Short mmCIF file of C-alpha atoms in Angstrom, two decimals:
data_model
loop_
_atom_site.label_atom_id
_atom_site.label_comp_id
_atom_site.label_asym_id
_atom_site.label_seq_id
_atom_site.Cartn_x
_atom_site.Cartn_y
_atom_site.Cartn_z
CA UNK Z 1 -17.19 -0.53 22.43
CA UNK Z 2 -13.66 -0.65 24.80
CA UNK Z 3 -11.80 -2.83 24.53
CA UNK Z 4 -8.27 -2.94 25.75
CA UNK Z 5 -7.35 -1.60 29.48
CA UNK Z 6 -3.94 -1.33 31.36
CA UNK Z 7 -2.63 -0.36 34.67
CA UNK Z 8 -0.12 2.31 35.32
CA UNK Z 9 0.70 3.75 38.86
CA UNK Z 10 -0.94 5.95 38.70
CA UNK Z 11 -4.01 6.01 36.49
CA UNK Z 12 -6.64 3.24 34.86
CA UNK Z 13 -6.10 3.52 30.68
CA UNK Z 14 -8.78 2.01 28.83
CA UNK Z 15 -8.54 2.07 24.40
CA UNK Z 16 -11.29 0.95 21.64
CA UNK Z 17 -7.45 -0.71 20.01
CA UNK Z 18 -3.69 0.02 19.85
CA UNK Z 19 -4.02 2.73 17.42
CA UNK Z 20 -7.40 4.72 19.63
CA UNK Z 21 -4.51 4.47 22.13
CA UNK Z 22 -1.13 5.68 20.35
CA UNK Z 23 -3.30 9.09 19.42
CA UNK Z 24 -4.62 9.33 22.71
CA UNK Z 25 -0.14 9.45 24.43
CA UNK Z 26 0.31 11.76 21.42
CA UNK Z 27 -1.56 14.35 21.63
CA UNK Z 28 -1.63 14.13 26.18
CA UNK Z 29 2.15 13.82 25.92
CA UNK Z 30 4.27 14.44 22.78
CA UNK Z 31 2.49 16.54 20.78
CA UNK Z 32 3.24 20.20 23.41
CA UNK Z 33 6.62 18.93 23.45
CA UNK Z 34 7.23 18.72 19.40
CA UNK Z 35 5.32 22.52 19.43
CA UNK Z 36 7.89 23.76 22.68
CA UNK Z 37 10.72 22.99 20.73
CA UNK Z 38 9.96 23.00 16.97
CA UNK Z 39 10.28 19.68 16.70
CA UNK Z 40 8.42 20.69 13.02
CA UNK Z 41 11.17 22.52 12.04
CA UNK Z 42 13.61 19.72 12.04
CA UNK Z 43 11.81 16.75 11.26
CA UNK Z 44 8.42 16.12 10.35
CA UNK Z 45 4.77 17.89 10.69
CA UNK Z 46 3.02 17.26 13.73
CA UNK Z 47 0.41 14.13 13.50
CA UNK Z 48 -2.93 14.61 13.16
CA UNK Z 49 -6.28 11.41 14.02
CA UNK Z 50 -5.75 10.65 10.11
CA UNK Z 51 -1.85 9.55 11.14
CA UNK Z 52 -3.18 7.75 13.97
CA UNK Z 53 -6.51 5.71 12.52
CA UNK Z 54 -6.05 5.47 8.29
CA UNK Z 55 -5.98 2.54 6.99
CA UNK Z 56 -2.44 0.77 5.57
CA UNK Z 57 -1.67 2.05 2.38
CA UNK Z 58 -0.51 0.66 -0.67
CA UNK Z 59 1.93 3.13 -3.06
CA UNK Z 60 2.33 2.29 -6.90
CA UNK Z 61 5.52 4.15 -8.77
CA UNK Z 62 6.40 3.72 -12.42
CA UNK Z 63 6.59 4.73 -15.86
CA UNK Z 64 3.29 5.31 -18.13
CA UNK Z 65 1.64 2.16 -20.25
CA UNK Z 66 3.07 0.45 -17.27
CA UNK Z 67 0.01 -0.90 -15.79
CA UNK Z 68 -0.31 1.21 -12.49
CA UNK Z 69 -3.98 1.93 -13.09
CA UNK Z 70 -4.96 -1.62 -14.78
CA UNK Z 71 -3.23 -2.77 -12.00
CA UNK Z 72 -5.26 -1.53 -9.49
CA UNK Z 73 -8.79 -2.83 -11.66
CA UNK Z 74 -7.44 -5.76 -11.11
CA UNK Z 75 -7.11 -6.53 -8.25
CA UNK Z 76 -10.03 -3.99 -6.65
CA UNK Z 77 -11.99 -6.03 -9.08
CA UNK Z 78 -13.59 -3.35 -10.56
CA UNK Z 79 -12.83 0.50 -11.68
CA UNK Z 80 -12.81 3.16 -8.74
CA UNK Z 81 -14.12 6.55 -10.03
CA UNK Z 82 -12.72 8.90 -12.32
CA UNK Z 83 -10.40 5.31 -13.68
CA UNK Z 84 -8.76 6.21 -16.72
CA UNK Z 85 -6.52 3.98 -18.99
CA UNK Z 86 -4.47 3.82 -22.44
CA UNK Z 87 -1.87 3.72 -23.78
CA UNK Z 88 -0.48 7.50 -23.58
CA UNK Z 89 -0.11 9.06 -20.06
CA UNK Z 90 -3.32 9.07 -18.81
CA UNK Z 91 -3.30 9.10 -15.03
CA UNK Z 92 -2.56 12.93 -13.70
CA UNK Z 93 -3.13 13.25 -10.91
CA UNK Z 94 -2.22 11.16 -7.58
CA UNK Z 95 -5.48 10.01 -7.08
CA UNK Z 96 -6.20 7.87 -3.29
CA UNK Z 97 -8.86 5.23 -4.06
CA UNK Z 98 -9.96 4.84 -0.59
CA UNK Z 99 -13.39 2.31 0.57
CA UNK Z 100 -17.02 4.54 0.38
CA UNK Z 101 -20.16 3.10 -0.10
CA UNK Z 102 -21.13 6.45 -1.37
CA UNK Z 103 -18.74 6.62 -4.60
CA UNK Z 104 -17.78 9.59 -5.38
CA UNK Z 105 -14.52 12.32 -6.62
CA UNK Z 106 -12.83 14.46 -3.89
CA UNK Z 107 -11.22 17.41 -5.53
CA UNK Z 108 -7.43 18.21 -3.58
CA UNK Z 109 -8.03 21.10 -1.33
CA UNK Z 110 -11.54 19.04 -0.10
CA UNK Z 111 -9.29 16.32 1.08
CA UNK Z 112 -6.29 17.77 2.86
CA UNK Z 113 -9.58 19.88 4.79
CA UNK Z 114 -10.62 16.75 6.21
CA UNK Z 115 -7.85 15.86 9.42
CA UNK Z 116 -9.66 12.37 9.47
CA UNK Z 117 -7.56 11.81 6.87
CA UNK Z 118 -3.68 11.26 6.67
CA UNK Z 119 -3.75 13.31 3.88
CA UNK Z 120 -3.58 16.88 5.57
CA UNK Z 121 0.16 17.54 5.03
CA UNK Z 122 -0.26 17.78 1.63
CA UNK Z 123 -0.92 21.40 2.35
CA UNK Z 124 2.56 22.24 2.28
CA UNK Z 125 2.50 21.35 -1.73
CA UNK Z 126 0.43 24.08 -2.20
CA UNK Z 127 -2.48 24.78 -4.87
CA UNK Z 128 -0.50 23.45 -7.60
CA UNK Z 129 -0.40 19.97 -6.08
CA UNK Z 130 -3.89 20.41 -4.35
CA UNK Z 131 -5.56 20.41 -8.57
CA UNK Z 132 -3.26 17.30 -9.68
CA UNK Z 133 -4.42 15.58 -6.38
CA UNK Z 134 -7.88 13.79 -5.58
CA UNK Z 135 -9.57 10.66 -3.49
CA UNK Z 136 -11.90 8.08 -5.47
CA UNK Z 137 -13.70 6.74 -2.76
CA UNK Z 138 -14.55 3.10 -3.95
CA UNK Z 139 -16.85 0.23 -2.39
CA UNK Z 140 -14.58 -2.76 -3.05
CA UNK Z 141 -13.87 -5.69 0.16
CA UNK Z 142 -10.22 -4.98 -0.50
CA UNK Z 143 -10.51 -1.49 0.45
CA UNK Z 144 -12.09 -1.69 3.55
CA UNK Z 145 -8.65 -3.06 4.53
CA UNK Z 146 -5.79 -0.99 3.05
CA UNK Z 147 -5.97 2.64 0.29
CA UNK Z 148 -4.28 2.38 -2.82
CA UNK Z 149 -2.26 4.97 -4.07
CA UNK Z 150 -2.39 5.80 -7.90
CA UNK Z 151 0.49 8.05 -9.26
CA UNK Z 152 1.36 9.83 -13.11
CA UNK Z 153 2.76 7.93 -15.07
CA UNK Z 154 6.77 8.93 -14.82
CA UNK Z 155 8.01 10.13 -17.87
CA UNK Z 156 10.56 9.26 -19.80
CA UNK Z 157 13.44 10.86 -22.64
CA UNK Z 158 12.29 14.38 -23.99
CA UNK Z 159 8.81 14.20 -22.58
CA UNK Z 160 9.90 15.53 -19.22
CA UNK Z 161 7.71 18.82 -19.11
CA UNK Z 162 7.49 20.11 -15.18
CA UNK Z 163 4.58 19.50 -13.20
CA UNK Z 164 4.01 22.59 -11.55
CA UNK Z 165 5.11 21.21 -8.20
CA UNK Z 166 8.31 19.12 -6.46
CA UNK Z 167 7.36 15.30 -7.83
CA UNK Z 168 9.95 13.51 -5.67
CA UNK Z 169 9.03 15.67 -3.05
CA UNK Z 170 5.82 14.63 -3.20
CA UNK Z 171 6.86 10.95 -3.80
CA UNK Z 172 8.81 10.88 -0.70
CA UNK Z 173 6.42 12.54 0.67
CA UNK Z 174 4.14 9.57 0.89
CA UNK Z 175 7.04 6.59 0.88
CA UNK Z 176 7.56 7.42 4.31
CA UNK Z 177 3.80 6.79 5.60
CA UNK Z 178 2.84 4.04 3.21
CA UNK Z 179 3.36 0.10 4.14
CA UNK Z 180 3.88 -0.15 0.60
CA UNK Z 181 5.71 0.42 -2.16
CA UNK Z 182 4.82 -1.43 -5.12
CA UNK Z 183 7.31 -0.54 -8.45
CA UNK Z 184 6.00 -1.58 -11.84
CA UNK Z 185 8.03 -2.34 -15.57
CA UNK Z 186 6.69 -3.44 -18.27
CA UNK Z 187 8.27 -6.17 -20.05
CA UNK Z 188 8.54 -4.40 -23.01
CA UNK Z 189 9.27 -1.16 -21.97
CA UNK Z 190 12.63 -1.35 -19.31
CA UNK Z 191 14.64 2.10 -19.43
CA UNK Z 192 14.37 3.90 -16.70
CA UNK Z 193 14.40 7.62 -17.37
CA UNK Z 194 15.70 10.35 -15.34
CA UNK Z 195 12.39 11.66 -13.64
CA UNK Z 196 12.17 7.56 -13.09
CA UNK Z 197 15.85 7.54 -11.05
CA UNK Z 198 14.95 10.19 -9.05
CA UNK Z 199 11.61 9.12 -8.03
CA UNK Z 200 14.03 5.65 -6.88
CA UNK Z 201 16.49 7.88 -5.34
CA UNK Z 202 13.71 10.07 -3.65
CA UNK Z 203 12.41 6.93 -1.79
CA UNK Z 204 15.63 5.27 -0.53
CA UNK Z 205 15.42 5.13 3.30
CA UNK Z 206 12.17 2.76 2.29
CA UNK Z 207 14.07 0.12 1.43
CA UNK Z 208 12.38 -2.75 3.61
CA UNK Z 209 8.21 -1.43 1.91
CA UNK Z 210 9.68 -1.72 -1.83
CA UNK Z 211 8.34 -4.74 -3.50
CA UNK Z 212 8.67 -5.27 -7.62
CA UNK Z 213 6.32 -4.93 -10.01
CA UNK Z 214 7.70 -6.87 -13.71
CA UNK Z 215 4.60 -6.18 -15.25
CA UNK Z 216 2.94 -7.68 -19.19
CA UNK Z 217 5.02 -11.19 -19.08
CA UNK Z 218 2.30 -13.06 -20.48
CA UNK Z 219 3.58 -11.46 -23.98
CA UNK Z 220 6.93 -12.91 -23.81
CA UNK Z 221 7.91 -16.32 -24.69
CA UNK Z 222 9.56 -18.13 -21.59
CA UNK Z 223 13.62 -17.44 -23.48
CA UNK Z 224 12.01 -13.72 -23.74
CA UNK Z 225 10.58 -13.82 -19.94
CA UNK Z 226 14.38 -14.44 -18.93
CA UNK Z 227 16.39 -12.28 -20.66
CA UNK Z 228 14.00 -9.58 -20.07
CA UNK Z 229 14.26 -10.31 -16.05
CA UNK Z 230 18.02 -10.00 -15.87
CA UNK Z 231 17.87 -6.33 -17.68
CA UNK Z 232 15.77 -5.35 -15.22
CA UNK Z 233 17.72 -6.79 -12.29
CA UNK Z 234 20.69 -5.10 -14.10
CA UNK Z 235 19.23 -1.82 -14.50
CA UNK Z 236 17.64 -1.29 -11.04
CA UNK Z 237 20.72 -2.74 -9.58
CA UNK Z 238 22.54 0.80 -11.01
CA UNK Z 239 19.37 2.59 -9.37
CA UNK Z 240 18.65 0.63 -6.50
CA UNK Z 241 22.33 0.51 -4.40
CA UNK Z 242 21.35 -1.71 -1.66
CA UNK Z 243 23.15 -5.31 -0.72
CA UNK Z 244 20.27 -6.65 -0.14
CA UNK Z 245 18.40 -7.88 -3.27
CA UNK Z 246 14.31 -6.63 -3.99
CA UNK Z 247 11.71 -8.79 -4.25
CA UNK Z 248 10.22 -9.32 -7.85
CA UNK Z 249 6.97 -10.68 -8.87
CA UNK Z 250 6.01 -11.40 -12.44
CA UNK Z 251 3.02 -11.93 -14.16
CA UNK Z 252 0.13 -9.74 -16.10
CA UNK Z 253 -2.36 -8.67 -13.80
CA UNK Z 254 -4.82 -7.14 -16.47
CA UNK Z 255 -8.18 -10.15 -16.57
CA UNK Z 256 -7.46 -10.57 -20.53
CA UNK Z 257 -6.45 -13.86 -22.31
CA UNK Z 258 -2.83 -15.12 -21.41
CA UNK Z 259 -1.10 -14.62 -25.19
CA UNK Z 260 1.49 -16.84 -23.80
CA UNK Z 261 0.42 -19.89 -22.50
CA UNK Z 262 3.44 -22.06 -20.48
CA UNK Z 263 4.95 -20.30 -17.93
CA UNK Z 264 1.19 -19.79 -15.94
CA UNK Z 265 2.29 -22.35 -13.73
CA UNK Z 266 4.32 -19.14 -12.66
CA UNK Z 267 2.40 -16.57 -13.46
CA UNK Z 268 0.04 -18.66 -10.63
CA UNK Z 269 2.71 -18.68 -7.48
CA UNK Z 270 3.85 -15.45 -8.03
CA UNK Z 271 0.49 -13.81 -8.13
CA UNK Z 272 -0.16 -15.95 -4.80
CA UNK Z 273 2.89 -14.62 -3.60
CA UNK Z 274 2.37 -10.95 -4.38
CA UNK Z 275 -1.42 -11.47 -3.03
CA UNK Z 276 -0.05 -12.23 0.07
CA UNK Z 277 2.63 -9.92 1.21
CA UNK Z 278 -0.51 -7.93 0.77
CA UNK Z 279 -2.53 -9.63 3.14
CA UNK Z 280 -0.30 -8.98 5.84
CA UNK Z 281 -0.37 -5.10 5.33
CA UNK Z 282 -3.53 -4.69 7.68
CA UNK Z 283 -2.63 -7.03 9.78
CA UNK Z 284 1.11 -5.71 11.18
CA UNK Z 285 -0.03 -2.16 10.18
CA UNK Z 286 -0.48 -2.11 14.04
CA UNK Z 287 2.40 -2.62 15.17
CA UNK Z 288 4.60 -0.83 12.36
CA UNK Z 289 2.78 2.61 13.54
CA UNK Z 290 4.05 1.19 16.70
CA UNK Z 291 7.28 1.68 15.86
CA UNK Z 292 7.36 4.89 14.10
CA UNK Z 293 5.70 6.42 17.59
CA UNK Z 294 8.41 4.56 19.43
CA UNK Z 295 11.50 5.65 16.86
CA UNK Z 296 9.65 9.49 16.78
CA UNK Z 297 9.53 9.20 20.74
CA UNK Z 298 13.32 9.47 20.72
CA UNK Z 299 14.14 11.69 18.14
CA UNK Z 300 12.49 13.68 19.42
CA UNK Z 301 13.69 13.22 23.65
CA UNK Z 302 17.12 13.35 21.46
CA UNK Z 303 16.11 16.89 19.86
CA UNK Z 304 14.80 18.79 23.00
CA UNK Z 305 19.19 17.47 25.30
CA UNK Z 306 20.35 18.57 21.45
CA UNK Z 307 18.95 22.07 21.06
CA UNK Z 308 19.07 22.85 25.02
CA UNK Z 309 23.01 21.72 25.24
CA UNK Z 310 23.10 24.29 22.21
CA UNK Z 311 21.00 26.88 23.80
CA UNK Z 312 23.47 27.18 27.27
CA UNK Z 313 26.59 27.27 25.11
CA UNK Z 314 25.14 30.76 22.69
CA UNK Z 315 26.55 33.84 24.76
CA UNK Z 316 24.06 36.04 24.74
CA UNK Z 317 26.83 39.00 23.39
CA UNK Z 318 28.31 38.05 20.45
CA UNK Z 319 24.99 35.83 18.97
CA UNK Z 320 25.61 34.88 15.50
CA UNK Z 321 29.36 34.33 15.35
CA UNK Z 322 29.59 32.24 18.33
CA UNK Z 323 26.13 30.49 17.06
CA UNK Z 324 27.77 29.84 13.46
CA UNK Z 325 31.13 29.30 15.37
CA UNK Z 326 29.51 26.35 17.52
CA UNK Z 327 26.98 24.99 14.73
CA UNK Z 328 30.95 24.09 12.91
CA UNK Z 329 32.27 21.79 16.01
CA UNK Z 330 28.61 20.08 16.41
CA UNK Z 331 30.05 16.52 15.45
CA UNK Z 332 31.92 17.59 19.34
CA UNK Z 333 28.93 18.56 20.74
CA UNK Z 334 26.82 15.27 19.41
CA UNK Z 335 29.63 13.18 21.38
CA UNK Z 336 28.86 15.37 24.72
CA UNK Z 337 25.30 14.40 24.56
CA UNK Z 338 26.09 11.15 24.31
CA UNK Z 339 28.07 10.53 27.47
CA UNK Z 340 26.48 13.78 29.39
CA UNK Z 341 22.60 12.26 29.04
CA UNK Z 342 23.52 8.98 28.03
CA UNK Z 343 22.26 8.73 24.28
CA UNK Z 344 23.81 6.50 21.64
CA UNK Z 345 24.79 8.44 19.06
CA UNK Z 346 23.14 6.00 16.78
CA UNK Z 347 19.79 8.14 17.43
CA UNK Z 348 20.91 11.27 16.76
CA UNK Z 349 20.26 12.71 13.12
CA UNK Z 350 22.80 13.28 10.40
CA UNK Z 351 25.56 16.63 11.33
CA UNK Z 352 24.61 18.07 7.58
CA UNK Z 353 21.19 17.83 7.81
CA UNK Z 354 21.08 19.22 11.70
CA UNK Z 355 23.84 21.73 10.88
CA UNK Z 356 21.48 24.09 7.88
CA UNK Z 357 18.07 23.80 10.08
CA UNK Z 358 20.42 25.16 13.32
CA UNK Z 359 21.66 28.60 10.96
CA UNK Z 360 18.37 28.62 10.05
CA UNK Z 361 16.81 29.23 13.46
CA UNK Z 362 16.08 31.82 16.46
CA UNK Z 363 18.28 29.74 18.84
CA UNK Z 364 16.93 32.39 21.67
CA UNK Z 365 13.73 30.41 21.29
CA UNK Z 366 15.06 27.37 22.46
CA UNK Z 367 13.40 26.62 26.35
CA UNK Z 368 15.14 25.43 28.99
CA UNK Z 369 15.98 21.28 29.76
CA UNK Z 370 13.31 21.24 32.46
CA UNK Z 371 13.59 17.55 33.84
CA UNK Z 372 10.01 17.21 34.02
CA UNK Z 373 9.14 17.25 30.15
CA UNK Z 374 11.80 14.53 29.73
CA UNK Z 375 10.45 11.93 32.44
CA UNK Z 376 6.94 12.43 29.90
CA UNK Z 377 8.23 11.05 27.13
CA UNK Z 378 10.38 8.84 28.93
CA UNK Z 379 6.72 7.55 30.32
CA UNK Z 380 5.31 7.05 27.37
CA UNK Z 381 8.34 3.98 26.42
CA UNK Z 382 8.61 3.15 29.00
CA UNK Z 383 5.16 2.51 30.59
CA UNK Z 384 2.55 3.13 28.20
CA UNK Z 385 4.46 1.68 25.21
CA UNK Z 386 4.98 -1.70 27.26
CA UNK Z 387 2.34 -1.50 27.92
CA UNK Z 388 0.39 -0.74 24.24
CA UNK Z 389 2.00 -4.14 22.56
CA UNK Z 390 0.94 -6.56 25.34
CA UNK Z 391 -2.28 -5.58 24.28
CA UNK Z 392 -1.82 -6.35 20.50
CA UNK Z 393 -2.05 -9.83 19.84
CA UNK Z 394 -5.44 -9.47 21.58
CA UNK Z 395 -6.78 -6.42 20.08
CA UNK Z 396 -9.89 -8.03 18.19
CA UNK Z 397 -9.26 -9.35 14.52
CA UNK Z 398 -11.44 -6.84 12.36
CA UNK Z 399 -13.82 -7.94 9.59
CA UNK Z 400 -11.58 -6.46 7.20
CA UNK Z 401 -8.58 -8.58 8.03
CA UNK Z 402 -10.20 -11.48 9.09
CA UNK Z 403 -11.28 -11.17 4.91
CA UNK Z 404 -7.86 -11.47 3.83
CA UNK Z 405 -6.75 -14.51 5.68
CA UNK Z 406 -8.81 -17.22 3.93
CA UNK Z 407 -6.41 -15.85 1.07
CA UNK Z 408 -5.00 -18.70 -0.84
CA UNK Z 409 -3.55 -17.58 -4.04
CA UNK Z 410 -4.99 -18.24 -7.30
CA UNK Z 411 -5.57 -21.32 -8.80
CA UNK Z 412 -8.20 -22.95 -9.96
CA UNK Z 413 -9.18 -25.20 -6.93
CA UNK Z 414 -12.43 -25.06 -4.86
CA UNK Z 415 -10.33 -22.55 -2.53
CA UNK Z 416 -12.81 -19.97 -1.24
CA UNK Z 417 -10.56 -16.63 -1.51
CA UNK Z 418 -12.38 -12.88 -0.58
CA UNK Z 419 -9.22 -11.47 -1.60
CA UNK Z 420 -11.00 -11.81 -4.63
CA UNK Z 421 -14.26 -11.65 -4.32
CA UNK Z 422 -16.28 -10.38 -6.99
CA UNK Z 423 -17.46 -6.40 -7.40
CA UNK Z 424 -17.69 -5.72 -10.06
CA UNK Z 425 -19.97 -3.18 -11.53
CA UNK Z 426 -23.03 -2.99 -13.96
CA UNK Z 427 -22.91 -5.41 -17.10
CA UNK Z 428 -24.96 -3.85 -19.47
CA UNK Z 429 -29.22 -4.86 -20.26
CA UNK Z 430 -28.41 -6.95 -23.42
CA UNK Z 431 -24.65 -8.68 -22.37
CA UNK Z 432 -27.30 -10.19 -19.11
CA UNK Z 433 -29.91 -10.91 -21.72
CA UNK Z 434 -27.71 -13.15 -23.53
CA UNK Z 435 -26.29 -14.63 -20.75
CA UNK Z 436 -28.05 -13.99 -17.44
CA UNK Z 437 -31.71 -13.80 -18.06
CA UNK Z 438 -32.41 -17.77 -20.01
CA UNK Z 439 -31.20 -21.07 -18.36
CA UNK Z 440 -28.32 -22.52 -19.60
CA UNK Z 441 -28.38 -25.26 -22.00
CA UNK Z 442 -26.19 -28.60 -20.13
CA UNK Z 443 -26.34 -30.46 -23.75
CA UNK Z 444 -23.70 -28.51 -25.68
CA UNK Z 445 -21.83 -29.11 -22.51
CA UNK Z 446 -22.79 -32.23 -21.75
CA UNK Z 447 -20.12 -34.26 -24.10
CA UNK Z 448 -17.43 -32.30 -22.69
CA UNK Z 449 -18.32 -33.09 -19.50
CA UNK Z 450 -18.46 -36.88 -19.99
CA UNK Z 451 -15.07 -37.08 -20.97
CA UNK Z 452 -13.47 -35.92 -18.54
CA UNK Z 453 -15.03 -38.92 -16.63
CA UNK Z 454 -16.85 -38.21 -13.42
CA UNK Z 455 -17.95 -40.41 -10.42
CA UNK Z 456 -20.37 -42.29 -9.60
CA UNK Z 457 -21.96 -39.74 -8.35
CA UNK Z 458 -22.02 -37.52 -11.40
CA UNK Z 459 -19.11 -35.04 -10.78
CA UNK Z 460 -15.82 -33.89 -11.33
CA UNK Z 461 -13.52 -33.17 -8.91
CA UNK Z 462 -11.06 -29.30 -9.04
CA UNK Z 463 -7.98 -30.93 -10.31
CA UNK Z 464 -10.42 -32.63 -13.67
CA UNK Z 465 -11.16 -28.85 -14.53
CA UNK Z 466 -8.72 -27.07 -13.80
CA UNK Z 467 -6.99 -28.69 -16.49
CA UNK Z 468 -10.51 -27.76 -18.64
CA UNK Z 469 -10.53 -24.53 -17.62
CA UNK Z 470 -6.95 -23.40 -18.39
CA UNK Z 471 -7.04 -24.46 -22.45
CA UNK Z 472 -9.50 -20.87 -22.11
CA UNK Z 473 -5.56 -19.15 -21.63
CA UNK Z 474 -7.46 -16.35 -19.12
CA UNK Z 475 -5.79 -15.71 -15.59
CA UNK Z 476 -5.86 -17.80 -13.28
CA UNK Z 477 -7.26 -15.37 -11.31
CA UNK Z 478 -10.33 -15.08 -13.50
CA UNK Z 479 -10.87 -18.78 -13.65
CA UNK Z 480 -10.48 -18.65 -9.53
CA UNK Z 481 -13.57 -16.64 -9.41
CA UNK Z 482 -15.52 -18.69 -12.60
CA UNK Z 483 -14.62 -21.69 -9.65
CA UNK Z 484 -16.30 -19.68 -7.17
CA UNK Z 485 -19.25 -18.73 -8.67
CA UNK Z 486 -19.79 -21.85 -10.49
CA UNK Z 487 -19.92 -24.11 -7.90
CA UNK Z 488 -23.09 -23.65 -6.41
CA UNK Z 489 -22.83 -27.31 -3.58
CA UNK Z 490 -19.58 -25.27 -2.27
CA UNK Z 491 -18.13 -29.35 -1.52
CA UNK Z 492 -15.35 -28.45 -4.10
CA UNK Z 493 -16.74 -30.62 -7.17
CA UNK Z 494 -18.61 -29.84 -9.96
CA UNK Z 495 -21.86 -31.66 -11.38
CA UNK Z 496 -23.46 -31.14 -15.23
CA UNK Z 497 -24.82 -28.14 -14.63
CA UNK Z 498 -21.92 -26.56 -12.49
CA UNK Z 499 -19.67 -27.39 -15.15
CA UNK Z 500 -22.35 -25.94 -17.80
CA UNK Z 501 -21.74 -22.58 -15.63
CA UNK Z 502 -18.58 -22.68 -15.28
CA UNK Z 503 -17.79 -22.86 -19.07
CA UNK Z 504 -21.09 -20.51 -19.46
CA UNK Z 505 -19.27 -17.55 -17.57
CA UNK Z 506 -15.84 -18.42 -20.26
CA UNK Z 507 -17.69 -17.29 -22.99
CA UNK Z 508 -18.74 -14.19 -21.76
CA UNK Z 509 -15.61 -13.35 -20.06
CA UNK Z 510 -13.56 -14.63 -23.11
CA UNK Z 511 -16.09 -11.88 -25.15
CA UNK Z 512 -14.69 -8.44 -22.85
CA UNK Z 513 -18.10 -8.83 -20.54
CA UNK Z 514 -17.89 -8.44 -16.44
CA UNK Z 515 -19.38 -11.83 -14.24
CA UNK Z 516 -22.03 -11.16 -11.70
CA UNK Z 517 -21.22 -10.81 -8.36
CA UNK Z 518 -23.06 -14.22 -7.28
CA UNK Z 519 -25.81 -16.50 -10.11
CA UNK Z 520 -28.24 -14.61 -11.40
CA UNK Z 521 -31.68 -17.21 -11.07
CA UNK Z 522 -32.41 -16.70 -13.87
CA UNK Z 523 -29.79 -19.22 -15.17
CA UNK Z 524 -30.85 -21.23 -12.99
CA UNK Z 525 -32.98 -24.71 -14.06
#
């Protein structure tokens, strides 16, 4: 259904959404100019529909066994197709975890052939890399709004070996395109290996996207946690050379019992902040891509003026000698072009980078400057982009984003959290028979219920029940899901049966089994 409409002096424009509008502008006005002036030789490759219309992405980076894959399982509440977890380096591939009702693995070569996905440019890294790339189609509510990139564990010390492809360049490629980068550290392994150091340096320039997670923090006590946090910040200060402080989230992002329960409140608040950060990504994605598109257009405009200016300076005879001489005076030429065409010097690429690229190309292939070509870029920047900016607040909020907007964190209260909606996998039959196929015996829990002091209506408030449930030492995220299952009436209170239901599910989880997606009819009297 068509939703967005605006008018220019020459035409009436109608799009389904802002991102479709951006893609249409790129194909109509920009793509041919990028090809003609060899933009891809100097900067980024040509864009496809997948670069505009795909879901926002989150990149996970960390040394092996820091909990990257387990974090994804915790986030989407199920194992993704092809997932492996272990203390050794188990994830040996780049895995794009994407939403699809039909769960399957797609190998790298097939993935890059699909231009509707944003990975087609990875083909340039060759078969050695593509054999280590795959897409995991997984059915999860969270994945309806974001795509998560799981990465191989970064090796440490003498364990580093050749991977057969340029690992840092692949990381750089993803870092440029994702919306959020999560650097995950294990509270017991804070050393930053040479390879991890190079990875962090490869994502330099993407500082606004970087967030840091200190994982498995429940395995140490409060005093140790203070020391570990200080050590982590000191180590990062050496590697990440920036005056700004990166946000560090402290917690244990798994479903196991907390070993040290004293920091539960901190873990709750930190997890809540992280989930809110992730929940903003789909809402901000359109503006981020619009901003990147504007930067690309401005860079292309400078690129065209610069190349055509250099072409005019190159005489037909003694081309090679004059070419090197001109390149060596590139700083002066930058100033000339900036002054002649009223372009800010901040839009020009680094001089050394440009020198290397210019010496490696045939200047005779540079087309002549035509005003109408620059006018096409100006029309996009001055006419179409302002109209699209006005359309963003009017654009309909998608179902996926609305699911995130009720996120309230992970406290054990009756606050619906669709972000943590249960999507667990199949439960074994014998577990069903023990926990899900027979009515609950409320007499087993009645003494504990009445000790908590129910009101005149025979119900306990969320605050009363919270203090009782946290004795299980299960993470607050798990207890939150148990509350949402147990509160059948959705009134924010638990009666005896609902309280018994909550205790029943706690026992089930402590024994290591996944919770059901909804309360089975067989256990309700």
